mmCIF file of C-alpha atoms and ligand atoms in Angstrom:
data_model
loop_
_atom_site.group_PDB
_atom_site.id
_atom_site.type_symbol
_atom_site.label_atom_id
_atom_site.label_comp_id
_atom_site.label_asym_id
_atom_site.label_seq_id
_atom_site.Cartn_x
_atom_site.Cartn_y
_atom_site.Cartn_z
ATOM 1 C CA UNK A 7 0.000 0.000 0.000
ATOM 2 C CA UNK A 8 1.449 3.689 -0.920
ATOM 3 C CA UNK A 9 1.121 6.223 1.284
ATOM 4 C CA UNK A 10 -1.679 8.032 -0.317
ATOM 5 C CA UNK A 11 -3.956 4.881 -0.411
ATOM 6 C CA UNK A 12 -2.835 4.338 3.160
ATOM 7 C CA UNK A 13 -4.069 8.065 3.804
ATOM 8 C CA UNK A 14 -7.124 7.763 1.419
ATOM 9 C CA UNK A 15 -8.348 4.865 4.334
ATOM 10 C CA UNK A 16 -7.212 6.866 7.372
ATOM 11 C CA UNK A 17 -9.166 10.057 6.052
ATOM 12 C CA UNK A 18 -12.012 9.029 3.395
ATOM 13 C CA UNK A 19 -12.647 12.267 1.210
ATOM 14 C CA UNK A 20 -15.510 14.129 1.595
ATOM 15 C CA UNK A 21 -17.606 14.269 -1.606
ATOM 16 C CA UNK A 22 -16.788 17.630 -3.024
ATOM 17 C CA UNK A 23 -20.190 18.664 -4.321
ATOM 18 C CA UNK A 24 -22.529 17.397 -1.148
ATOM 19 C CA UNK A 25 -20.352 16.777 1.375
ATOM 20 C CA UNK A 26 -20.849 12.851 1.908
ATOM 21 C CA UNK A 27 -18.858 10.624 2.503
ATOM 22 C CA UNK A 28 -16.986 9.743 -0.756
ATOM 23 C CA UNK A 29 -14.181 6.708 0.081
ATOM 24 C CA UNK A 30 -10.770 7.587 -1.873
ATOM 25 C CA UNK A 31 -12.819 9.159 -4.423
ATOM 26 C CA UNK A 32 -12.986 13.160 -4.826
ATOM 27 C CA UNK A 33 -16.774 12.837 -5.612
ATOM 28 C CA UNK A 34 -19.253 10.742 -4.129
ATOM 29 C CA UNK A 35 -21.283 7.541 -6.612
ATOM 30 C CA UNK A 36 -24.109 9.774 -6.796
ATOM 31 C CA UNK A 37 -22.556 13.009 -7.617
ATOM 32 C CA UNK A 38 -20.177 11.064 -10.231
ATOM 33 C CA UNK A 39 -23.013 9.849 -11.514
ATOM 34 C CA UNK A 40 -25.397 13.114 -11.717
ATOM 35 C CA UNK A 41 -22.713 14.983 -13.782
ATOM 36 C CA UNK A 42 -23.479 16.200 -17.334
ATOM 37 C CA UNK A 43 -21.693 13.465 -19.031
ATOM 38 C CA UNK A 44 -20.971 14.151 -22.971
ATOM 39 C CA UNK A 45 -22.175 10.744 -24.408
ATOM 40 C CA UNK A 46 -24.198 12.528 -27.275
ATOM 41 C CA UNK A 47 -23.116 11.204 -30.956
ATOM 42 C CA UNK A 48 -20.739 13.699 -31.400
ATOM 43 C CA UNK A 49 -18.064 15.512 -34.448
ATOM 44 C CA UNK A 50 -15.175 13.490 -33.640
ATOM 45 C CA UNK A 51 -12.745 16.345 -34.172
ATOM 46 C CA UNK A 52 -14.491 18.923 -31.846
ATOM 47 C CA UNK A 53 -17.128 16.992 -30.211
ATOM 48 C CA UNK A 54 -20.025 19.582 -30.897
ATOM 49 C CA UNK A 55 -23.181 17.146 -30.974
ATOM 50 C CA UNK A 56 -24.029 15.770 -34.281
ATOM 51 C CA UNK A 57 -26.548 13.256 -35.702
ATOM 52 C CA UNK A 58 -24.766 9.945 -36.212
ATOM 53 C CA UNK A 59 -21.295 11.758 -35.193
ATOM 54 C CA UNK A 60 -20.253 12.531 -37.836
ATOM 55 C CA UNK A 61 -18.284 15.250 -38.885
ATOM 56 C CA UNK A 62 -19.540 18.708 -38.240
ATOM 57 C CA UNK A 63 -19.847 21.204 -40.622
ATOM 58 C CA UNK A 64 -17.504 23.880 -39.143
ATOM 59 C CA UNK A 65 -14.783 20.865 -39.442
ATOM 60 C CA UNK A 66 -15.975 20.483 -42.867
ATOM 61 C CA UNK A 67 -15.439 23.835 -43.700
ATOM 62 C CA UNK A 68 -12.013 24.884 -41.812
ATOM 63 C CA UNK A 69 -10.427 21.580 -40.458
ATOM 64 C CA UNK A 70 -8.608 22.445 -37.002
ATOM 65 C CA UNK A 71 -5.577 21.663 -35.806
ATOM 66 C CA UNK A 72 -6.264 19.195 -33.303
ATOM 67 C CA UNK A 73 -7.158 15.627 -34.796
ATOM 68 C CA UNK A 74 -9.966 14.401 -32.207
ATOM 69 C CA UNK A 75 -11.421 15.643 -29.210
ATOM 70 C CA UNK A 76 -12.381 13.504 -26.427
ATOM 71 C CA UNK A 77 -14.646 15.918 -24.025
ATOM 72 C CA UNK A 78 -15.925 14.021 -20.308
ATOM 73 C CA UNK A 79 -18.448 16.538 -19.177
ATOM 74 C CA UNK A 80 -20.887 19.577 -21.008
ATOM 75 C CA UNK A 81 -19.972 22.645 -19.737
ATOM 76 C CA UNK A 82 -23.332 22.821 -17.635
ATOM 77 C CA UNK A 83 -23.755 22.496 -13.802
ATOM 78 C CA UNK A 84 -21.617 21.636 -11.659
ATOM 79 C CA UNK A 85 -18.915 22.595 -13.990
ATOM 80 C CA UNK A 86 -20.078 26.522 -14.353
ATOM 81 C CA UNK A 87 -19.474 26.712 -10.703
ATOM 82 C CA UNK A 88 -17.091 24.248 -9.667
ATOM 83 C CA UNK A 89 -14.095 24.886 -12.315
ATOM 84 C CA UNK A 90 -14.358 28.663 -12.345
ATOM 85 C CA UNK A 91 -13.508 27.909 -8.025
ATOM 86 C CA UNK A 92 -10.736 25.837 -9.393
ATOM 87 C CA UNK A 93 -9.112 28.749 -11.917
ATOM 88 C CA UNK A 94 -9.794 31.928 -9.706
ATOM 89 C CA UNK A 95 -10.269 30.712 -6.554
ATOM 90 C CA UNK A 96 -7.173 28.348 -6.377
ATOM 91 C CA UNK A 97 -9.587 25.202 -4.791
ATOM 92 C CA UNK A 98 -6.952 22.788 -6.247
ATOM 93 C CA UNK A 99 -8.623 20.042 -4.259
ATOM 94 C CA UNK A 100 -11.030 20.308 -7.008
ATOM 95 C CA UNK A 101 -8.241 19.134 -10.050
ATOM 96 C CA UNK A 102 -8.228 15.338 -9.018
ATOM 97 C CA UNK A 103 -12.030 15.553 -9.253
ATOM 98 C CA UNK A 104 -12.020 16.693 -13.002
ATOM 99 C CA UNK A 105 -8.960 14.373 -13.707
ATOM 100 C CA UNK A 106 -10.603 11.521 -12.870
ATOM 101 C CA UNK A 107 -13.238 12.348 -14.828
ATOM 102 C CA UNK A 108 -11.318 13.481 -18.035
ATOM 103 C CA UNK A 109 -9.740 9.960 -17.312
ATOM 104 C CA UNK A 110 -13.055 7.706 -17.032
ATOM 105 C CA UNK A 111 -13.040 8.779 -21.198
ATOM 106 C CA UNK A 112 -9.712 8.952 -22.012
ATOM 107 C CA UNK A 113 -8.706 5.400 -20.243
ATOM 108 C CA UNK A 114 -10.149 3.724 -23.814
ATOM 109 C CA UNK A 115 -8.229 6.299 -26.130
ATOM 110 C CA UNK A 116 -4.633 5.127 -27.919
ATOM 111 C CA UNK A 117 -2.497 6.179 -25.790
ATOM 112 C CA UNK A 118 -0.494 9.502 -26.775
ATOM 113 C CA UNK A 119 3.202 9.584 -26.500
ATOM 114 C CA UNK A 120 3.334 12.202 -23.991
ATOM 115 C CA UNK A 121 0.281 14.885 -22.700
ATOM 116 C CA UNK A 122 0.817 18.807 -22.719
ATOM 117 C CA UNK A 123 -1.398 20.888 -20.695
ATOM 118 C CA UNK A 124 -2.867 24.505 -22.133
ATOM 119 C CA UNK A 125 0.158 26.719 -20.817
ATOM 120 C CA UNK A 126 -0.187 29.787 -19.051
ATOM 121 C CA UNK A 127 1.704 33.150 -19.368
ATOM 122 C CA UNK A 128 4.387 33.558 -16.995
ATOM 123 C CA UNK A 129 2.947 36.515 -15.507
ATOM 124 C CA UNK A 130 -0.570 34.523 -14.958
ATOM 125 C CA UNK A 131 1.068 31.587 -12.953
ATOM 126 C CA UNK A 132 2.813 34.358 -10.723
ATOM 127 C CA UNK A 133 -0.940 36.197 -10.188
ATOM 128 C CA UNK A 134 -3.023 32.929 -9.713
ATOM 129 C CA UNK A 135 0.344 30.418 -8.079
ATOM 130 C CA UNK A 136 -0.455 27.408 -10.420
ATOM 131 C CA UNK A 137 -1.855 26.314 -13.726
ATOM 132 C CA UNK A 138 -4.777 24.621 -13.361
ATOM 133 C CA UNK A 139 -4.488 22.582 -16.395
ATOM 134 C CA UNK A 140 -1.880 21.631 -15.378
ATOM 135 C CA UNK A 141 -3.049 20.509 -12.022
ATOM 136 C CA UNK A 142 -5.939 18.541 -13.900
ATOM 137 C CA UNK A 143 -2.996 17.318 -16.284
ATOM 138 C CA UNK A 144 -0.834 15.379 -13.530
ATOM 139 C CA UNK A 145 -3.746 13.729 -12.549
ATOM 140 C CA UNK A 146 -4.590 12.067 -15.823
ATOM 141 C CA UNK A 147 -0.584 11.300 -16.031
ATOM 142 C CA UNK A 148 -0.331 9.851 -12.879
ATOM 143 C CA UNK A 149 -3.747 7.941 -13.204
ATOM 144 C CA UNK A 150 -2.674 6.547 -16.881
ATOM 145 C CA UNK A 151 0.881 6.142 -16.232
ATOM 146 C CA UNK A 152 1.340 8.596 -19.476
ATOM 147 C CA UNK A 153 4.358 11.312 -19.409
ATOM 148 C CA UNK A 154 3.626 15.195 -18.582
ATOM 149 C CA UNK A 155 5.803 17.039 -20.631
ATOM 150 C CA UNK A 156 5.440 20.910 -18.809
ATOM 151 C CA UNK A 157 8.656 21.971 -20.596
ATOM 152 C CA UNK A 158 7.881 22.056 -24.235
ATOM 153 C CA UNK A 159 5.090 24.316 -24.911
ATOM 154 C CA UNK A 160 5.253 28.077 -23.710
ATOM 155 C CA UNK A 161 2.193 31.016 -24.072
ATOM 156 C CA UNK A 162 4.691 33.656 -25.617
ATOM 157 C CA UNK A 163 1.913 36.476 -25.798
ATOM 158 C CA UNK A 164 -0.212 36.804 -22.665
ATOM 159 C CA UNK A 165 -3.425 37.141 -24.226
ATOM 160 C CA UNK A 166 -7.003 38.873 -23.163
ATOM 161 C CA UNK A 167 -9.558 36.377 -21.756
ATOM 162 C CA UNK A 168 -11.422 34.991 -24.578
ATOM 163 C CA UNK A 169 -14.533 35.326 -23.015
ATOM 164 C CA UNK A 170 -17.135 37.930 -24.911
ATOM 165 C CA UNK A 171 -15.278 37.602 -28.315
ATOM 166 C CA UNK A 172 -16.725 36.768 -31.379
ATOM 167 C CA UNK A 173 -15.300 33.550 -33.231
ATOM 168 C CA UNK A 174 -12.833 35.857 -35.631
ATOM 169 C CA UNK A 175 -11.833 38.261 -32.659
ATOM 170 C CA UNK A 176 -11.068 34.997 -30.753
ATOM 171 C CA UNK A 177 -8.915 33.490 -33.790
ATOM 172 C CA UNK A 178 -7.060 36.996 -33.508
ATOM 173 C CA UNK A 179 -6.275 37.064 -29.850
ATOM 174 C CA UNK A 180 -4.548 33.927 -29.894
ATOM 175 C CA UNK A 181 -2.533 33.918 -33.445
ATOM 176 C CA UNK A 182 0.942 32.996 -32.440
ATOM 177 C CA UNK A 183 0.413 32.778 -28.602
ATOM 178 C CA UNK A 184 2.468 29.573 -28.133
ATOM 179 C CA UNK A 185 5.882 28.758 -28.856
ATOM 180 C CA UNK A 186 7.205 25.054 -28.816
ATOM 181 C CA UNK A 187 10.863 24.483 -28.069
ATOM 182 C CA UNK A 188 10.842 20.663 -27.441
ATOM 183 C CA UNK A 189 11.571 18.443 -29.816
ATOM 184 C CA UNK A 190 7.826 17.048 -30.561
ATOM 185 C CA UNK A 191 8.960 15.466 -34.229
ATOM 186 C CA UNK A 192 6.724 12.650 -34.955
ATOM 187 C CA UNK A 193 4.829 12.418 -31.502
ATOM 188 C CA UNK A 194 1.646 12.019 -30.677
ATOM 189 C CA UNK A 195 0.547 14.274 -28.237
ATOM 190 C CA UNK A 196 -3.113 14.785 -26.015
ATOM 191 C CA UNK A 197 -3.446 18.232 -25.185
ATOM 192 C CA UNK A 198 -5.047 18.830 -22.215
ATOM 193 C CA UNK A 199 -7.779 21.579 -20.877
ATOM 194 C CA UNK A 200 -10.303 22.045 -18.654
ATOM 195 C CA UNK A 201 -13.128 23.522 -21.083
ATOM 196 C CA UNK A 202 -13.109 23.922 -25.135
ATOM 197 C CA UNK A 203 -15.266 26.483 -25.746
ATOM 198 C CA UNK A 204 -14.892 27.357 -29.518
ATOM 199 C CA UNK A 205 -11.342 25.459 -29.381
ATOM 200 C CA UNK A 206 -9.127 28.492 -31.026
ATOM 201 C CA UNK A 207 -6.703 28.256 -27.969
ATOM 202 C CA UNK A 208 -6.454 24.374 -28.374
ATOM 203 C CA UNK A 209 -6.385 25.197 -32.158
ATOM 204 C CA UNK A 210 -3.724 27.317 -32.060
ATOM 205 C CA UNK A 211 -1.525 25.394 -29.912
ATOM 206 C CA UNK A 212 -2.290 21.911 -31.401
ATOM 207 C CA UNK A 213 -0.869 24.076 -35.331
ATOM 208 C CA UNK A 214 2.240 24.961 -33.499
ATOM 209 C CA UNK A 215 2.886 21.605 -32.163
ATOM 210 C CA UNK A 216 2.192 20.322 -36.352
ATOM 211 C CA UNK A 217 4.835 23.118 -37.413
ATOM 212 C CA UNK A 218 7.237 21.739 -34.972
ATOM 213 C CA UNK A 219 6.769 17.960 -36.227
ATOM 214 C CA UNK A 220 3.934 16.733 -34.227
ATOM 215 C CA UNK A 221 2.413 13.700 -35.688
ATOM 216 C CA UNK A 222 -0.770 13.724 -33.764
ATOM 217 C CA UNK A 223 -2.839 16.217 -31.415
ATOM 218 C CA UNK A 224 -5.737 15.021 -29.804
ATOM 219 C CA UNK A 225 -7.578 17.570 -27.289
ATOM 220 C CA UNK A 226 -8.501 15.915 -24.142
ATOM 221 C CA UNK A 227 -10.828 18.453 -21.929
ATOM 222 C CA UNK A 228 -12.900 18.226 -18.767
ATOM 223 C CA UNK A 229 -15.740 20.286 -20.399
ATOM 224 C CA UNK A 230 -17.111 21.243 -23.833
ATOM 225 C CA UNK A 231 -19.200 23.984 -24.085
ATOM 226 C CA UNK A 232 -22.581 22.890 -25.962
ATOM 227 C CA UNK A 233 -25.047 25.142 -27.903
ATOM 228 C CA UNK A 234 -28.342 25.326 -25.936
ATOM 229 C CA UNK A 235 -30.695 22.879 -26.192
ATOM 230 C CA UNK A 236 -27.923 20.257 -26.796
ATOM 231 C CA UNK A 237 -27.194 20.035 -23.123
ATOM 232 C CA UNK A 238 -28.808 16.998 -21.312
HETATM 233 ZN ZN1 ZN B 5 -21.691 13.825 -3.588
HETATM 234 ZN ZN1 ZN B 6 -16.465 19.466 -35.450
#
Protein backbone atom coordinates (compact mmCIF):
# COMPACT_ATOMS: atom_id res chain seq x y z
CA UNK A 1 0.00 0.00 0.00
CA UNK A 2 1.45 3.69 -0.92
CA UNK A 3 1.12 6.22 1.28
CA UNK A 4 -1.68 8.03 -0.32
CA UNK A 5 -3.96 4.88 -0.41
CA UNK A 6 -2.83 4.34 3.16
CA UNK A 7 -4.07 8.06 3.80
CA UNK A 8 -7.12 7.76 1.42
CA UNK A 9 -8.35 4.86 4.33
CA UNK A 10 -7.21 6.87 7.37
CA UNK A 11 -9.17 10.06 6.05
CA UNK A 12 -12.01 9.03 3.40
CA UNK A 13 -12.65 12.27 1.21
CA UNK A 14 -15.51 14.13 1.59
CA UNK A 15 -17.61 14.27 -1.61
CA UNK A 16 -16.79 17.63 -3.02
CA UNK A 17 -20.19 18.66 -4.32
CA UNK A 18 -22.53 17.40 -1.15
CA UNK A 19 -20.35 16.78 1.37
CA UNK A 20 -20.85 12.85 1.91
CA UNK A 21 -18.86 10.62 2.50
CA UNK A 22 -16.99 9.74 -0.76
CA UNK A 23 -14.18 6.71 0.08
CA UNK A 24 -10.77 7.59 -1.87
CA UNK A 25 -12.82 9.16 -4.42
CA UNK A 26 -12.99 13.16 -4.83
CA UNK A 27 -16.77 12.84 -5.61
CA UNK A 28 -19.25 10.74 -4.13
CA UNK A 29 -21.28 7.54 -6.61
CA UNK A 30 -24.11 9.77 -6.80
CA UNK A 31 -22.56 13.01 -7.62
CA UNK A 32 -20.18 11.06 -10.23
CA UNK A 33 -23.01 9.85 -11.51
CA UNK A 34 -25.40 13.11 -11.72
CA UNK A 35 -22.71 14.98 -13.78
CA UNK A 36 -23.48 16.20 -17.33
CA UNK A 37 -21.69 13.47 -19.03
CA UNK A 38 -20.97 14.15 -22.97
CA UNK A 39 -22.17 10.74 -24.41
CA UNK A 40 -24.20 12.53 -27.28
CA UNK A 41 -23.12 11.20 -30.96
CA UNK A 42 -20.74 13.70 -31.40
CA UNK A 43 -18.06 15.51 -34.45
CA UNK A 44 -15.17 13.49 -33.64
CA UNK A 45 -12.75 16.35 -34.17
CA UNK A 46 -14.49 18.92 -31.85
CA UNK A 47 -17.13 16.99 -30.21
CA UNK A 48 -20.03 19.58 -30.90
CA UNK A 49 -23.18 17.15 -30.97
CA UNK A 50 -24.03 15.77 -34.28
CA UNK A 51 -26.55 13.26 -35.70
CA UNK A 52 -24.77 9.95 -36.21
CA UNK A 53 -21.29 11.76 -35.19
CA UNK A 54 -20.25 12.53 -37.84
CA UNK A 55 -18.28 15.25 -38.88
CA UNK A 56 -19.54 18.71 -38.24
CA UNK A 57 -19.85 21.20 -40.62
CA UNK A 58 -17.50 23.88 -39.14
CA UNK A 59 -14.78 20.87 -39.44
CA UNK A 60 -15.97 20.48 -42.87
CA UNK A 61 -15.44 23.83 -43.70
CA UNK A 62 -12.01 24.88 -41.81
CA UNK A 63 -10.43 21.58 -40.46
CA UNK A 64 -8.61 22.45 -37.00
CA UNK A 65 -5.58 21.66 -35.81
CA UNK A 66 -6.26 19.19 -33.30
CA UNK A 67 -7.16 15.63 -34.80
CA UNK A 68 -9.97 14.40 -32.21
CA UNK A 69 -11.42 15.64 -29.21
CA UNK A 70 -12.38 13.50 -26.43
CA UNK A 71 -14.65 15.92 -24.03
CA UNK A 72 -15.92 14.02 -20.31
CA UNK A 73 -18.45 16.54 -19.18
CA UNK A 74 -20.89 19.58 -21.01
CA UNK A 75 -19.97 22.64 -19.74
CA UNK A 76 -23.33 22.82 -17.63
CA UNK A 77 -23.76 22.50 -13.80
CA UNK A 78 -21.62 21.64 -11.66
CA UNK A 79 -18.92 22.60 -13.99
CA UNK A 80 -20.08 26.52 -14.35
CA UNK A 81 -19.47 26.71 -10.70
CA UNK A 82 -17.09 24.25 -9.67
CA UNK A 83 -14.09 24.89 -12.31
CA UNK A 84 -14.36 28.66 -12.35
CA UNK A 85 -13.51 27.91 -8.03
CA UNK A 86 -10.74 25.84 -9.39
CA UNK A 87 -9.11 28.75 -11.92
CA UNK A 88 -9.79 31.93 -9.71
CA UNK A 89 -10.27 30.71 -6.55
CA UNK A 90 -7.17 28.35 -6.38
CA UNK A 91 -9.59 25.20 -4.79
CA UNK A 92 -6.95 22.79 -6.25
CA UNK A 93 -8.62 20.04 -4.26
CA UNK A 94 -11.03 20.31 -7.01
CA UNK A 95 -8.24 19.13 -10.05
CA UNK A 96 -8.23 15.34 -9.02
CA UNK A 97 -12.03 15.55 -9.25
CA UNK A 98 -12.02 16.69 -13.00
CA UNK A 99 -8.96 14.37 -13.71
CA UNK A 100 -10.60 11.52 -12.87
CA UNK A 101 -13.24 12.35 -14.83
CA UNK A 102 -11.32 13.48 -18.04
CA UNK A 103 -9.74 9.96 -17.31
CA UNK A 104 -13.06 7.71 -17.03
CA UNK A 105 -13.04 8.78 -21.20
CA UNK A 106 -9.71 8.95 -22.01
CA UNK A 107 -8.71 5.40 -20.24
CA UNK A 108 -10.15 3.72 -23.81
CA UNK A 109 -8.23 6.30 -26.13
CA UNK A 110 -4.63 5.13 -27.92
CA UNK A 111 -2.50 6.18 -25.79
CA UNK A 112 -0.49 9.50 -26.77
CA UNK A 113 3.20 9.58 -26.50
CA UNK A 114 3.33 12.20 -23.99
CA UNK A 115 0.28 14.89 -22.70
CA UNK A 116 0.82 18.81 -22.72
CA UNK A 117 -1.40 20.89 -20.69
CA UNK A 118 -2.87 24.51 -22.13
CA UNK A 119 0.16 26.72 -20.82
CA UNK A 120 -0.19 29.79 -19.05
CA UNK A 121 1.70 33.15 -19.37
CA UNK A 122 4.39 33.56 -17.00
CA UNK A 123 2.95 36.51 -15.51
CA UNK A 124 -0.57 34.52 -14.96
CA UNK A 125 1.07 31.59 -12.95
CA UNK A 126 2.81 34.36 -10.72
CA UNK A 127 -0.94 36.20 -10.19
CA UNK A 128 -3.02 32.93 -9.71
CA UNK A 129 0.34 30.42 -8.08
CA UNK A 130 -0.46 27.41 -10.42
CA UNK A 131 -1.86 26.31 -13.73
CA UNK A 132 -4.78 24.62 -13.36
CA UNK A 133 -4.49 22.58 -16.39
CA UNK A 134 -1.88 21.63 -15.38
CA UNK A 135 -3.05 20.51 -12.02
CA UNK A 136 -5.94 18.54 -13.90
CA UNK A 137 -3.00 17.32 -16.28
CA UNK A 138 -0.83 15.38 -13.53
CA UNK A 139 -3.75 13.73 -12.55
CA UNK A 140 -4.59 12.07 -15.82
CA UNK A 141 -0.58 11.30 -16.03
CA UNK A 142 -0.33 9.85 -12.88
CA UNK A 143 -3.75 7.94 -13.20
CA UNK A 144 -2.67 6.55 -16.88
CA UNK A 145 0.88 6.14 -16.23
CA UNK A 146 1.34 8.60 -19.48
CA UNK A 147 4.36 11.31 -19.41
CA UNK A 148 3.63 15.20 -18.58
CA UNK A 149 5.80 17.04 -20.63
CA UNK A 150 5.44 20.91 -18.81
CA UNK A 151 8.66 21.97 -20.60
CA UNK A 152 7.88 22.06 -24.23
CA UNK A 153 5.09 24.32 -24.91
CA UNK A 154 5.25 28.08 -23.71
CA UNK A 155 2.19 31.02 -24.07
CA UNK A 156 4.69 33.66 -25.62
CA UNK A 157 1.91 36.48 -25.80
CA UNK A 158 -0.21 36.80 -22.67
CA UNK A 159 -3.42 37.14 -24.23
CA UNK A 160 -7.00 38.87 -23.16
CA UNK A 161 -9.56 36.38 -21.76
CA UNK A 162 -11.42 34.99 -24.58
CA UNK A 163 -14.53 35.33 -23.01
CA UNK A 164 -17.14 37.93 -24.91
CA UNK A 165 -15.28 37.60 -28.31
CA UNK A 166 -16.73 36.77 -31.38
CA UNK A 167 -15.30 33.55 -33.23
CA UNK A 168 -12.83 35.86 -35.63
CA UNK A 169 -11.83 38.26 -32.66
CA UNK A 170 -11.07 35.00 -30.75
CA UNK A 171 -8.91 33.49 -33.79
CA UNK A 172 -7.06 37.00 -33.51
CA UNK A 173 -6.28 37.06 -29.85
CA UNK A 174 -4.55 33.93 -29.89
CA UNK A 175 -2.53 33.92 -33.45
CA UNK A 176 0.94 33.00 -32.44
CA UNK A 177 0.41 32.78 -28.60
CA UNK A 178 2.47 29.57 -28.13
CA UNK A 179 5.88 28.76 -28.86
CA UNK A 180 7.20 25.05 -28.82
CA UNK A 181 10.86 24.48 -28.07
CA UNK A 182 10.84 20.66 -27.44
CA UNK A 183 11.57 18.44 -29.82
CA UNK A 184 7.83 17.05 -30.56
CA UNK A 185 8.96 15.47 -34.23
CA UNK A 186 6.72 12.65 -34.95
CA UNK A 187 4.83 12.42 -31.50
CA UNK A 188 1.65 12.02 -30.68
CA UNK A 189 0.55 14.27 -28.24
CA UNK A 190 -3.11 14.78 -26.01
CA UNK A 191 -3.45 18.23 -25.18
CA UNK A 192 -5.05 18.83 -22.22
CA UNK A 193 -7.78 21.58 -20.88
CA UNK A 194 -10.30 22.05 -18.65
CA UNK A 195 -13.13 23.52 -21.08
CA UNK A 196 -13.11 23.92 -25.14
CA UNK A 197 -15.27 26.48 -25.75
CA UNK A 198 -14.89 27.36 -29.52
CA UNK A 199 -11.34 25.46 -29.38
CA UNK A 200 -9.13 28.49 -31.03
CA UNK A 201 -6.70 28.26 -27.97
CA UNK A 202 -6.45 24.37 -28.37
CA UNK A 203 -6.38 25.20 -32.16
CA UNK A 204 -3.72 27.32 -32.06
CA UNK A 205 -1.52 25.39 -29.91
CA UNK A 206 -2.29 21.91 -31.40
CA UNK A 207 -0.87 24.08 -35.33
CA UNK A 208 2.24 24.96 -33.50
CA UNK A 209 2.89 21.60 -32.16
CA UNK A 210 2.19 20.32 -36.35
CA UNK A 211 4.83 23.12 -37.41
CA UNK A 212 7.24 21.74 -34.97
CA UNK A 213 6.77 17.96 -36.23
CA UNK A 214 3.93 16.73 -34.23
CA UNK A 215 2.41 13.70 -35.69
CA UNK A 216 -0.77 13.72 -33.76
CA UNK A 217 -2.84 16.22 -31.42
CA UNK A 218 -5.74 15.02 -29.80
CA UNK A 219 -7.58 17.57 -27.29
CA UNK A 220 -8.50 15.92 -24.14
CA UNK A 221 -10.83 18.45 -21.93
CA UNK A 222 -12.90 18.23 -18.77
CA UNK A 223 -15.74 20.29 -20.40
CA UNK A 224 -17.11 21.24 -23.83
CA UNK A 225 -19.20 23.98 -24.09
CA UNK A 226 -22.58 22.89 -25.96
CA UNK A 227 -25.05 25.14 -27.90
CA UNK A 228 -28.34 25.33 -25.94
CA UNK A 229 -30.70 22.88 -26.19
CA UNK A 230 -27.92 20.26 -26.80
CA UNK A 231 -27.19 20.03 -23.12
CA UNK A 232 -28.81 17.00 -21.31
ZN1 LIG B 1 -21.69 13.83 -3.59
ZN1 LIG C 1 -16.47 19.47 -35.45
Amino acid sequence: MNIRSLFNRLFPHACLLCGASAGTRPLCHGCQADLPWHIAPQCPQCALPTPGGQVCGACLKRPPAFDRTRAALAYAFPLDRVIPRLKYQGRLAIAPALGACLVEVVASSPRPDRLIAMPLHAQRIRERGFNHATEIARVVATQLGLPLDTASCQRIRDTPPQMGLRHDERRRNVRGAFACSGDVRGQRIALIDDVMTTGTSLDELAKTLKQAGAAVVETWVVARTLPPGDIA
